[in-house]
PDB file of C-alpha atoms in Angstrom:
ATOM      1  CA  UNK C   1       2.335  -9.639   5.100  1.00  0.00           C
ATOM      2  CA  UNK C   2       4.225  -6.444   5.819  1.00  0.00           C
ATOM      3  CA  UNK C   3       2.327  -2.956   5.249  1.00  0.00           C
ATOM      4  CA  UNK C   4       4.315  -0.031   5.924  1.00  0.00           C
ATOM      5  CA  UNK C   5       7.289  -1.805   7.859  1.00  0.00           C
ATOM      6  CA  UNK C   6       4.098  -3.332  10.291  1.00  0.00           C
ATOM      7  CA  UNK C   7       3.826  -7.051  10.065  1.00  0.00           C
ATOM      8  CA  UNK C   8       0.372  -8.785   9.679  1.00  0.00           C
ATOM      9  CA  UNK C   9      -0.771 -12.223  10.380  1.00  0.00           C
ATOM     10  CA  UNK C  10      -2.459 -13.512   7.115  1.00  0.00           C
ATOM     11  CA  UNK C  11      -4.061 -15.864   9.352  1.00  0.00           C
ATOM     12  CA  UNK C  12      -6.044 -16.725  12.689  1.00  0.00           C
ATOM     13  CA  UNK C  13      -6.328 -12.472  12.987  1.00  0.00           C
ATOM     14  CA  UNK C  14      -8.730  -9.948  11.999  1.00  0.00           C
ATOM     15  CA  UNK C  15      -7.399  -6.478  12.015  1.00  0.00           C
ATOM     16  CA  UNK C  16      -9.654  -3.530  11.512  1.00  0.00           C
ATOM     17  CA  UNK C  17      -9.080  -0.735   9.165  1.00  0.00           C
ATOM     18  CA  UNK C  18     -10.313   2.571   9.667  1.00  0.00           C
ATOM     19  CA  UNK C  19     -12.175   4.684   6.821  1.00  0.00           C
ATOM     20  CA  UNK C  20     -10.808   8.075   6.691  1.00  0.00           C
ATOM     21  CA  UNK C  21     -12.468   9.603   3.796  1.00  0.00           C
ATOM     22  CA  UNK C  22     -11.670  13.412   2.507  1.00  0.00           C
ATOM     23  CA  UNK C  23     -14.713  13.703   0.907  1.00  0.00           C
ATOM     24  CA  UNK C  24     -17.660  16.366   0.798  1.00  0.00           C
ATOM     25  CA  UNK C  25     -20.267  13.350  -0.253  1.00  0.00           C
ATOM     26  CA  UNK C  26     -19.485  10.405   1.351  1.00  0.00           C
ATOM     27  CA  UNK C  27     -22.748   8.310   1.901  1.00  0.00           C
ATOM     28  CA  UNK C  28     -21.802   8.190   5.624  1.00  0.00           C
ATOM     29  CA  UNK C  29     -19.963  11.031   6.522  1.00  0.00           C
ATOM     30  CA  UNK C  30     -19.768  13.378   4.169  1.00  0.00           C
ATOM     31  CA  UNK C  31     -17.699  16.582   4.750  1.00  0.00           C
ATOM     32  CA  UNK C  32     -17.137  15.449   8.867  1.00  0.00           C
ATOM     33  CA  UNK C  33     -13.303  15.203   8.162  1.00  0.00           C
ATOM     34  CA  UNK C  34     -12.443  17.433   5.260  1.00  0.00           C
ATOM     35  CA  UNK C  35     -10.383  20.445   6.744  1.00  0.00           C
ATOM     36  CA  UNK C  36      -6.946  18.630   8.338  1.00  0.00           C
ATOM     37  CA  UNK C  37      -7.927  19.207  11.857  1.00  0.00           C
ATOM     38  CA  UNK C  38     -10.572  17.714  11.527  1.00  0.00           C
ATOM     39  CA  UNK C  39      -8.456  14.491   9.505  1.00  0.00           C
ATOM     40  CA  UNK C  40      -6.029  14.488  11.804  1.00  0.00           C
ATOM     41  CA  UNK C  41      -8.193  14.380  14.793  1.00  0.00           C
ATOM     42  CA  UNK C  42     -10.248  11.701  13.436  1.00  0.00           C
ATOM     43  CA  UNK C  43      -7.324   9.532  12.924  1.00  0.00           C
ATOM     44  CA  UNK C  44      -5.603  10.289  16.150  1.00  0.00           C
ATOM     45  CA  UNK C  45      -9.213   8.828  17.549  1.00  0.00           C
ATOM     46  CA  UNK C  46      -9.320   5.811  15.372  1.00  0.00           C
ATOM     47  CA  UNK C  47      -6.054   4.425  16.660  1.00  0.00           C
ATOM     48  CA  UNK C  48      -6.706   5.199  19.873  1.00  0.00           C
ATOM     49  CA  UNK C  49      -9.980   3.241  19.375  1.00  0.00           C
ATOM     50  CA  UNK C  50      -7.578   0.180  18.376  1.00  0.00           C
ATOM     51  CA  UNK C  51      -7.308   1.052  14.317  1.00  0.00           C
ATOM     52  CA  UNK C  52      -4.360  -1.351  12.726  1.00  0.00           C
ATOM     53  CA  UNK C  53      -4.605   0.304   9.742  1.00  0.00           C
ATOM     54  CA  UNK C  54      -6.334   3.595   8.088  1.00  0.00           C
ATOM     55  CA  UNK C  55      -8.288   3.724   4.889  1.00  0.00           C
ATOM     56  CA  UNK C  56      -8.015   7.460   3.375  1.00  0.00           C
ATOM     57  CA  UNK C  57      -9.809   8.028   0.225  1.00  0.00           C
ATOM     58  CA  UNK C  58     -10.881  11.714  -1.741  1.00  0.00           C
ATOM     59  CA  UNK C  59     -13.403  10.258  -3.861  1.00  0.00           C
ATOM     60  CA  UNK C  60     -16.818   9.185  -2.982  1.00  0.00           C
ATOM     61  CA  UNK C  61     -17.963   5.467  -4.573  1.00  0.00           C
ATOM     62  CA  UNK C  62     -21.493   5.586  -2.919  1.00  0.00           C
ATOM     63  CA  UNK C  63     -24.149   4.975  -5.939  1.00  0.00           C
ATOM     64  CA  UNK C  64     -24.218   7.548  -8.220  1.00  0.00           C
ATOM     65  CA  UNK C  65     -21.057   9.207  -7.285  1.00  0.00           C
ATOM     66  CA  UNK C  66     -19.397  11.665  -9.212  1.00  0.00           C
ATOM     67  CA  UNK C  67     -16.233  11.457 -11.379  1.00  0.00           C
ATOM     68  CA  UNK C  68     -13.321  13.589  -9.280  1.00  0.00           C
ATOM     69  CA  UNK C  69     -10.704  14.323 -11.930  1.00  0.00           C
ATOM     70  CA  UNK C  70      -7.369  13.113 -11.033  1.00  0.00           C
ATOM     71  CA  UNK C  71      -5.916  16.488  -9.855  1.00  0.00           C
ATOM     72  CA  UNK C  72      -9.087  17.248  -7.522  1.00  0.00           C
ATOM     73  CA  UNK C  73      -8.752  13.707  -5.921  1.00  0.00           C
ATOM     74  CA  UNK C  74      -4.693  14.343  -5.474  1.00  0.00           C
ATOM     75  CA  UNK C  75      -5.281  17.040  -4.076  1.00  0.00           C
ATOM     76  CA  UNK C  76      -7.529  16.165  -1.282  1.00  0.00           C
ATOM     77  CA  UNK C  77      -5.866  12.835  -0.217  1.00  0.00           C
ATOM     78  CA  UNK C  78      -1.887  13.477  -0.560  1.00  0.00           C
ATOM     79  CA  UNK C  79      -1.902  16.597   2.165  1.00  0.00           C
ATOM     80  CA  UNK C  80      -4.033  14.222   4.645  1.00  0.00           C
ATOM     81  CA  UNK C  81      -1.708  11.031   3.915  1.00  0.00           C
ATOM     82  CA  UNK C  82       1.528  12.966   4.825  1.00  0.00           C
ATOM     83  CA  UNK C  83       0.473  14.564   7.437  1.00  0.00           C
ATOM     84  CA  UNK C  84      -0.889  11.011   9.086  1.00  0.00           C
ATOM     85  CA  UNK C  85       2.300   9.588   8.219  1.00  0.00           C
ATOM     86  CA  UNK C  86       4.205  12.405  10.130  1.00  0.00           C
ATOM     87  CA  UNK C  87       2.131  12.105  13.265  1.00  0.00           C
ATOM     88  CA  UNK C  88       1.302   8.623  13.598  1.00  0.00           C
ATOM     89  CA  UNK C  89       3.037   5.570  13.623  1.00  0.00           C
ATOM     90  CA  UNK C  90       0.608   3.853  11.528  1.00  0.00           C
ATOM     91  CA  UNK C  91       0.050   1.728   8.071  1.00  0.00           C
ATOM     92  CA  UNK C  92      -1.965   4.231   5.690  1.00  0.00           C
ATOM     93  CA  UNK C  93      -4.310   2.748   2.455  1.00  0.00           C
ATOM     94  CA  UNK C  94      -5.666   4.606  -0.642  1.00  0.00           C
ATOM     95  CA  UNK C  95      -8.481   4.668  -1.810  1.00  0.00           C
ATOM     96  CA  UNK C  96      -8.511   4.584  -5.147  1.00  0.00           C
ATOM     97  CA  UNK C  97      -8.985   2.924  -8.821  1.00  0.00           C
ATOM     98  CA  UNK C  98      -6.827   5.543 -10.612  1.00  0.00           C
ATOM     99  CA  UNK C  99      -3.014   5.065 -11.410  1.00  0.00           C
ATOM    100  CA  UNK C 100      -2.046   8.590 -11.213  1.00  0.00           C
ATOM    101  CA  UNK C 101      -3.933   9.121  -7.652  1.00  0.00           C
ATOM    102  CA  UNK C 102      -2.025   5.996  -6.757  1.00  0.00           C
ATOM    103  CA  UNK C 103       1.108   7.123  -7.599  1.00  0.00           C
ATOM    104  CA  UNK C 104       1.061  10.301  -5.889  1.00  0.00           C
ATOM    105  CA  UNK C 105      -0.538   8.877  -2.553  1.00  0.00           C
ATOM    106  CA  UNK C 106       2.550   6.074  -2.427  1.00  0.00           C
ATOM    107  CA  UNK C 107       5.487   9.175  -3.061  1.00  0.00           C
ATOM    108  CA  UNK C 108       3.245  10.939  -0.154  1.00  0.00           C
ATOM    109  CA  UNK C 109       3.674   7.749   1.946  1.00  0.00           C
ATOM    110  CA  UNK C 110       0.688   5.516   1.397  1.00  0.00           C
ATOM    111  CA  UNK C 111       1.615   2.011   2.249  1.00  0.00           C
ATOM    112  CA  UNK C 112      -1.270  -0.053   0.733  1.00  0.00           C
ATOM    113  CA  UNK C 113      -3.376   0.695  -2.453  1.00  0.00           C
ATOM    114  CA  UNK C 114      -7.154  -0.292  -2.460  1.00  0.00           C
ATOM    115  CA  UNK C 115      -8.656  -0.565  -5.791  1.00  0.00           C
ATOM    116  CA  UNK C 116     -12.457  -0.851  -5.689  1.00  0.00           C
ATOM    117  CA  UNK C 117     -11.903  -2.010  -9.579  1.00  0.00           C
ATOM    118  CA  UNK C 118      -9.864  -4.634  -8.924  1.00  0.00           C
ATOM    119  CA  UNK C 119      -6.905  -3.007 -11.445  1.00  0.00           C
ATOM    120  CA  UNK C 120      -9.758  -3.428 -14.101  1.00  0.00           C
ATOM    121  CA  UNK C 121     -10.355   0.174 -14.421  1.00  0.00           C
ATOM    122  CA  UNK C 122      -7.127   1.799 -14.945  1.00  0.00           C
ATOM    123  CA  UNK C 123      -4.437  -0.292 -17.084  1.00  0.00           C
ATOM    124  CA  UNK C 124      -1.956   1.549 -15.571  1.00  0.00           C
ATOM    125  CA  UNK C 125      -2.916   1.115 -11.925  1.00  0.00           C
ATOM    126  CA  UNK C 126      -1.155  -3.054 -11.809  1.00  0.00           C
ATOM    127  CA  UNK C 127       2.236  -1.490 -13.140  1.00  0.00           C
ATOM    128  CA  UNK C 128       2.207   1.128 -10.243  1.00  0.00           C
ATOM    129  CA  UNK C 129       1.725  -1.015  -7.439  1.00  0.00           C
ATOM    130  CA  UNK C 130       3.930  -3.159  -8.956  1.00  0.00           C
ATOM    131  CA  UNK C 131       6.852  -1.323  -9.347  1.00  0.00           C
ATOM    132  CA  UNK C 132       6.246   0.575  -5.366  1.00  0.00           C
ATOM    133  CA  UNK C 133       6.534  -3.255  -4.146  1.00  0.00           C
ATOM    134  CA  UNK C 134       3.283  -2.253  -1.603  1.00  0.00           C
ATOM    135  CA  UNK C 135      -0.097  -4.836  -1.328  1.00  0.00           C
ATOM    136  CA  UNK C 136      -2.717  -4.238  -3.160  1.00  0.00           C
ATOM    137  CA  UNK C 137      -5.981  -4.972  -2.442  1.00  0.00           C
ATOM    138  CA  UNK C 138      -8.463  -6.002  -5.647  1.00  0.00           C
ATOM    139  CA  UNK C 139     -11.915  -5.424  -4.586  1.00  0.00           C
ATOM    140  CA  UNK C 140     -15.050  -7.569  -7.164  1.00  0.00           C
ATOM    141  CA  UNK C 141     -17.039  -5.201  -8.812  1.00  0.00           C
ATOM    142  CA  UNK C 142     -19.397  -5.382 -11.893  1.00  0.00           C
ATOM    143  CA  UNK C 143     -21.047  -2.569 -13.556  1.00  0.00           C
ATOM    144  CA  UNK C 144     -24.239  -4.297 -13.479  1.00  0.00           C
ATOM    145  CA  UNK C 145     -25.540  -6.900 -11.360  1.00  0.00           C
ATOM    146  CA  UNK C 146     -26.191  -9.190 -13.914  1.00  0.00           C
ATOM    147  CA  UNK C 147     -24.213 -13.003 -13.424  1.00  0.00           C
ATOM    148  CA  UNK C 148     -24.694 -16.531 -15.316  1.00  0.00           C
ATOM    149  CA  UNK C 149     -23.807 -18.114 -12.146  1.00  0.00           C
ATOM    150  CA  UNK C 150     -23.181 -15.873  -9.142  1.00  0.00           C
ATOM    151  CA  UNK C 151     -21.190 -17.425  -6.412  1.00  0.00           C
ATOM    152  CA  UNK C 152     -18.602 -18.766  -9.137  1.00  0.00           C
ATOM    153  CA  UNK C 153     -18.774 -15.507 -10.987  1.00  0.00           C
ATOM    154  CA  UNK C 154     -17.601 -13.573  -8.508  1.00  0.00           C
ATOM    155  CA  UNK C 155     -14.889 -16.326  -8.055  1.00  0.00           C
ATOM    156  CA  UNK C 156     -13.678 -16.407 -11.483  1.00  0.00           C
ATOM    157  CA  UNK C 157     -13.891 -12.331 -11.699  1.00  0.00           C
ATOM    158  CA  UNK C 158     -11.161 -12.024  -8.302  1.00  0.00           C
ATOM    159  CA  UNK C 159      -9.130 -14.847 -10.627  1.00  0.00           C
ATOM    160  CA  UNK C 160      -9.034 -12.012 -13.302  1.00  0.00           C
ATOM    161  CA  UNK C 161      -7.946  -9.558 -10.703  1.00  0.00           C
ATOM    162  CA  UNK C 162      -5.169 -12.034  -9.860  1.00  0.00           C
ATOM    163  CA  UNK C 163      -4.223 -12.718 -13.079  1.00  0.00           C
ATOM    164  CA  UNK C 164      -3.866  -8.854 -14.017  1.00  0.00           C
ATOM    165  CA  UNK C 165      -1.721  -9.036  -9.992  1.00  0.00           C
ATOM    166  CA  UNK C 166       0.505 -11.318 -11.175  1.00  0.00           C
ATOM    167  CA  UNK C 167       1.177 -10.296 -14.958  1.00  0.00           C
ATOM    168  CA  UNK C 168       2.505  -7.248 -13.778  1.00  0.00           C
ATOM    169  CA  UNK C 169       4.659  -8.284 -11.545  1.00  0.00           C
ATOM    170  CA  UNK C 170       2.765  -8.088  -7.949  1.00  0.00           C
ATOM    171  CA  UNK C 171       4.090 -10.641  -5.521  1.00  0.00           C
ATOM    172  CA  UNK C 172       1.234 -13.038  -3.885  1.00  0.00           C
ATOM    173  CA  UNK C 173       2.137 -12.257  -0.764  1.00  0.00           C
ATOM    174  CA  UNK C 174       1.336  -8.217  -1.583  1.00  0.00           C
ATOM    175  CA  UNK C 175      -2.785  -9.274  -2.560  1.00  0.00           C
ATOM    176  CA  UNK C 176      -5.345  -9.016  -0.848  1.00  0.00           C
ATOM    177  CA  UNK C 177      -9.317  -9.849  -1.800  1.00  0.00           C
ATOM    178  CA  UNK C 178     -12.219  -7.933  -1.135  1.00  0.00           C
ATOM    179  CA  UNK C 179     -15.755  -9.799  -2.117  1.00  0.00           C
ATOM    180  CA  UNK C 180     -17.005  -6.253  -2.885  1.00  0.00           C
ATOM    181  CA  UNK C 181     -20.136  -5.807  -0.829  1.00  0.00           C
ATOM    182  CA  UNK C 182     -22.407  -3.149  -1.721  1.00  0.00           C
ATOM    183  CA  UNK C 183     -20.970  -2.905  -5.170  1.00  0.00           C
ATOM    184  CA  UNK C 184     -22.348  -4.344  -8.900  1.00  0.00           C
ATOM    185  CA  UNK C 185     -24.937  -6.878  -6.604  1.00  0.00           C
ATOM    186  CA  UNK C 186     -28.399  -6.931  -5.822  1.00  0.00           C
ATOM    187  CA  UNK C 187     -29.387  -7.297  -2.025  1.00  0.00           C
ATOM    188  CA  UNK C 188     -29.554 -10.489  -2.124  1.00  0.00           C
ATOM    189  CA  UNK C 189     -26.326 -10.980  -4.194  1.00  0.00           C
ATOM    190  CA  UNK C 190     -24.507  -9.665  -0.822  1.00  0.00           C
ATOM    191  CA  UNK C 191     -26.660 -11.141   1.871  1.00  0.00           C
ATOM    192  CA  UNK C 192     -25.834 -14.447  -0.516  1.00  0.00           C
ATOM    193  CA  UNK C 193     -21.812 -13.600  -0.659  1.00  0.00           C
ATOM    194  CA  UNK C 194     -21.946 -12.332   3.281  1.00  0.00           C
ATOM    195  CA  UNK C 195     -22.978 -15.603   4.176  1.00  0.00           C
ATOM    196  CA  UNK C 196     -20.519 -17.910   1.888  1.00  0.00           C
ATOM    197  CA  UNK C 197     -17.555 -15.210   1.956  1.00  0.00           C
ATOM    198  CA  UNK C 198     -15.422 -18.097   3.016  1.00  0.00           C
ATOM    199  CA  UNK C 199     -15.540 -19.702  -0.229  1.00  0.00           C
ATOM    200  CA  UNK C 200     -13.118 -16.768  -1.435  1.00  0.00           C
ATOM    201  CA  UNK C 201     -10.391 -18.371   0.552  1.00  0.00           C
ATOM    202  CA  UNK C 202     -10.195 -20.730  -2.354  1.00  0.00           C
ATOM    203  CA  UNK C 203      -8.140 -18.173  -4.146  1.00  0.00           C
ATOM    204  CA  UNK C 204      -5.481 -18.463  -1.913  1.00  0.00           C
ATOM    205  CA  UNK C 205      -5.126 -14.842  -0.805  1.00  0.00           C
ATOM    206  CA  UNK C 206      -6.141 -12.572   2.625  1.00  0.00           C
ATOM    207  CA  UNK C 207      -9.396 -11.399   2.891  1.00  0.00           C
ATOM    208  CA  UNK C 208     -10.684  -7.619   3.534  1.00  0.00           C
ATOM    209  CA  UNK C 209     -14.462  -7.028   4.813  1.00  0.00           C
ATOM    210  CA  UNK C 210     -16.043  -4.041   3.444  1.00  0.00           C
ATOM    211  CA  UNK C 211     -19.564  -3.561   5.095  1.00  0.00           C
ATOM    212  CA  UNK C 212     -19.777  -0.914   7.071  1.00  0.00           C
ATOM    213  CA  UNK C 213     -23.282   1.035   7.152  1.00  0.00           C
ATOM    214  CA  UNK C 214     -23.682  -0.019   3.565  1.00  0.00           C
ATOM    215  CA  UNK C 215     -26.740  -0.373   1.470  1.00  0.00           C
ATOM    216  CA  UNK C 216     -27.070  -4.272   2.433  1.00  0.00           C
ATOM    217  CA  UNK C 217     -27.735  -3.167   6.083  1.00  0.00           C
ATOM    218  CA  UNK C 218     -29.903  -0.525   5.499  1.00  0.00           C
ATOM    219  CA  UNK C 219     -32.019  -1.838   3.144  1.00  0.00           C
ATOM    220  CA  UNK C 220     -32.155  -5.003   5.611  1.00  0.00           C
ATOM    221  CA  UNK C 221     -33.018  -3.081   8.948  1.00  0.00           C
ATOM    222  CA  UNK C 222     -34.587  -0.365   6.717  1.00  0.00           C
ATOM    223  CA  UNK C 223     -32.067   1.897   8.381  1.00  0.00           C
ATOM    224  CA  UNK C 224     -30.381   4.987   7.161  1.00  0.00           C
ATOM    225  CA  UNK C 225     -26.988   5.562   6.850  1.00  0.00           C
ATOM    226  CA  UNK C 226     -26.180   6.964  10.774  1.00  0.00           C
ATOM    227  CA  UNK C 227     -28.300   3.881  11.999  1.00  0.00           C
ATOM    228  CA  UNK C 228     -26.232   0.875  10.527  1.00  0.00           C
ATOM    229  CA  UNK C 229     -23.866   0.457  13.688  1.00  0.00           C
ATOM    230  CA  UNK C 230     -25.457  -2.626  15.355  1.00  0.00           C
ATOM    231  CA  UNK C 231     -25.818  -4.308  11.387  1.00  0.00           C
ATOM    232  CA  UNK C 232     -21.870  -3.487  10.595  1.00  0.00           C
ATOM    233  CA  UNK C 233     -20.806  -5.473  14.085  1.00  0.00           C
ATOM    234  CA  UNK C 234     -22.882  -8.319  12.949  1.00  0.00           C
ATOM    235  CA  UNK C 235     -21.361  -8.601   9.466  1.00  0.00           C
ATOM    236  CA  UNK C 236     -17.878  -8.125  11.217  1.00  0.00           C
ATOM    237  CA  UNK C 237     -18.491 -11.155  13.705  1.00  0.00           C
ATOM    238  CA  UNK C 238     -19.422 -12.943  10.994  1.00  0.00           C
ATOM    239  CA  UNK C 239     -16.287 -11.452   9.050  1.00  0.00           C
ATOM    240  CA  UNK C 240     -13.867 -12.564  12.339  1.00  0.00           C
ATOM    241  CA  UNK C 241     -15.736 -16.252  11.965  1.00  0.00           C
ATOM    242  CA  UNK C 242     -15.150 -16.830   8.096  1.00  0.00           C
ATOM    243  CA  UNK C 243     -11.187 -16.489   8.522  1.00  0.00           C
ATOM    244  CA  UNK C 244     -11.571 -12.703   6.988  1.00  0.00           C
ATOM    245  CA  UNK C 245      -7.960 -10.530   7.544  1.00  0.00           C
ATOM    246  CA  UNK C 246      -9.719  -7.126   7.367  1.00  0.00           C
ATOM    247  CA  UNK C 247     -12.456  -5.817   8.508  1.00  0.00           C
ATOM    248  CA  UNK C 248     -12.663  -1.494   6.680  1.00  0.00           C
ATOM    249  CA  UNK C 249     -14.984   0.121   9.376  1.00  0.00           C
ATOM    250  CA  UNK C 250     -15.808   3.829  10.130  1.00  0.00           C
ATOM    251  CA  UNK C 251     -16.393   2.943  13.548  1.00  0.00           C
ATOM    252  CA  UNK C 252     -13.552   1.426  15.217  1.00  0.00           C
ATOM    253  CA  UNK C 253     -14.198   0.928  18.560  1.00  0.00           C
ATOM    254  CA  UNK C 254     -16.884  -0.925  18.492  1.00  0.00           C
ATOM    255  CA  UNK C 255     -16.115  -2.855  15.946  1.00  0.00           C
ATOM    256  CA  UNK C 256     -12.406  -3.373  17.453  1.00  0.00           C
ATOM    257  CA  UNK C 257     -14.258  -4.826  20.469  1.00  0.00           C
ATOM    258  CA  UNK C 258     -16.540  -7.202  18.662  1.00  0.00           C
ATOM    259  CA  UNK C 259     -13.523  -8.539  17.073  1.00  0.00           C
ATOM    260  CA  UNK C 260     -11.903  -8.802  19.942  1.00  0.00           C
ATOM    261  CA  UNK C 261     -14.270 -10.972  21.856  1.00  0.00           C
ATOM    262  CA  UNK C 262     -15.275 -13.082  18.804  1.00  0.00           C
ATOM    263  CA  UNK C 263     -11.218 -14.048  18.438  1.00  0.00           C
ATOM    264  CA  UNK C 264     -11.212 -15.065  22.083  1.00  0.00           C
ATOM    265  CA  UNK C 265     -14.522 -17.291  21.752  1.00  0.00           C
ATOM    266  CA  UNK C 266     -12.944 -18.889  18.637  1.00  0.00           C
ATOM    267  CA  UNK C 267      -9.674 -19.286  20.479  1.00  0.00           C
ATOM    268  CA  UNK C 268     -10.621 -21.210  23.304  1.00  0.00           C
ATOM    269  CA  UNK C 269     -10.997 -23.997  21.157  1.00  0.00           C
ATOM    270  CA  UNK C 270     -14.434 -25.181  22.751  1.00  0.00           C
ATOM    271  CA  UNK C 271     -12.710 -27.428  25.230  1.00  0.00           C
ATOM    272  CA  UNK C 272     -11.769 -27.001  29.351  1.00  0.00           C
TER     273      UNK C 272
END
């Protein structure tokens, strides 16, 4: 797969992606990175901290967030996604489920679209992508947890997201899944889907992690938010194990370590 002019295994690699969000309200970090210093130095840290890719999104989707209008989420992401691209030599995402956000972050030089809707939420947001020839990646969501049979659900929902792909013209090898942890599911729903996120490989298509110091952790560990580190590298190692592509972190370098030494385990291929 090639993401801004960077080539990326599909397979036998987990890359991490670094969340760079330009947000007052962010569940995590809120407000840390709004002014462009700030952005900017945040990212330059991230790929030193081994980032392959950044994440930048303008509108919080933490429970109970709050609808940005178009020209308020524009405006926060396109100044930080063109000044990334002009400093760093780096593959840049966007965050977002809206067409018009979309279309503004790829003429400001996003290379990747991330749609926690799965193109389900916008009708225009397939035809975008589509015609800017970048990946996509089609997160599950629901807006309430409520399934006849979960596990094949969830399945047959990311088929829908494929299908909607595909009738507009996406190429397979520009998708990308995301099992949607921490969104339309109960607790258990994601400790269930955490532990059987393989079976989404059945779909054919690279898969991107989203954990980090979510809900699942904290109500797990009965953490808050700024206490979820330790949680996050466990989901990732188990990420790295299940064949995932992605792992979308706020805290690169440890999580670009545990990745690290969980590929060289699996690679040794348990023999001397």
């Amino acid at each position: 797969m090639i993401i801004g002019g960077k080539r990326f295994d599909t397979t036998g690699n987990t890359y991490v992606m670094g969340i760079l969000n330009v947000t007052p309200d962010s569940f995590s970090d809120g407000g840390k990175w709004n002014s462009m210093d700030a952005a900017l130095k945040h990212a330059e840290e991230m790929i030193a901290d081994g980032a392959d890719i950044l994440d930048i999104g303008g509108e919080s989707t933490r429970p109970g967030y709050t609808l940005l209008p178009d020209e308020e989420e524009i405006s926060r992401v396109v100044p930080v996604i063109e000044a990334v691209k002009q400093n760093f030599d780096i593959p840049v995402s966007v965050d977002t489920y809206k067409s018009a956000v979309a279309r503004a972050a790829l003429d400001a030089g996003a290379d990747l679209v991330n749609d926690i809707w799965g193109l389900k939420y916008d009708p225009e947001m397939a035809t975008v992508i589509a015609q800017a020839g970048v990946p996509c990646c089609l997160m599950h969501n629901r807006k309430e947890a409520v399934y006849n049979d979960y596990l094949p659900d969830v399945l047959d929902d990311l088929r829908e997201c494929v299908r909607l792909a595909k009738q507009a013209g996406i190429a397979d090898e520009n998708i990308i899944l995301d099992p949607g942890i921490g969104f339309g599911k109960t607790l258990e729903h994601n400790l269930i889907l955490m532990n059987r996120v393989e079976l989404l490989h059945e779909l054919g298509y690279p898969i991107l992690l989203g954990t980090s110091r979510k809900s699942m952790i904290g109500k797990t560990l009965d953490l808050p938010a700024d206490q979820r580190e330790e949680g996050t590298i466990a989901t990732t190692v188990m990420g790295v194990m299940k064949g995932c592509m992605f792992v979308r972190v706020h805290n690169v370098r440890g999580n670009r370590r545990a990745v690290d030494m969980t590929q060289a385990i699996l690679r040794t291929g348990g023999t001397v």
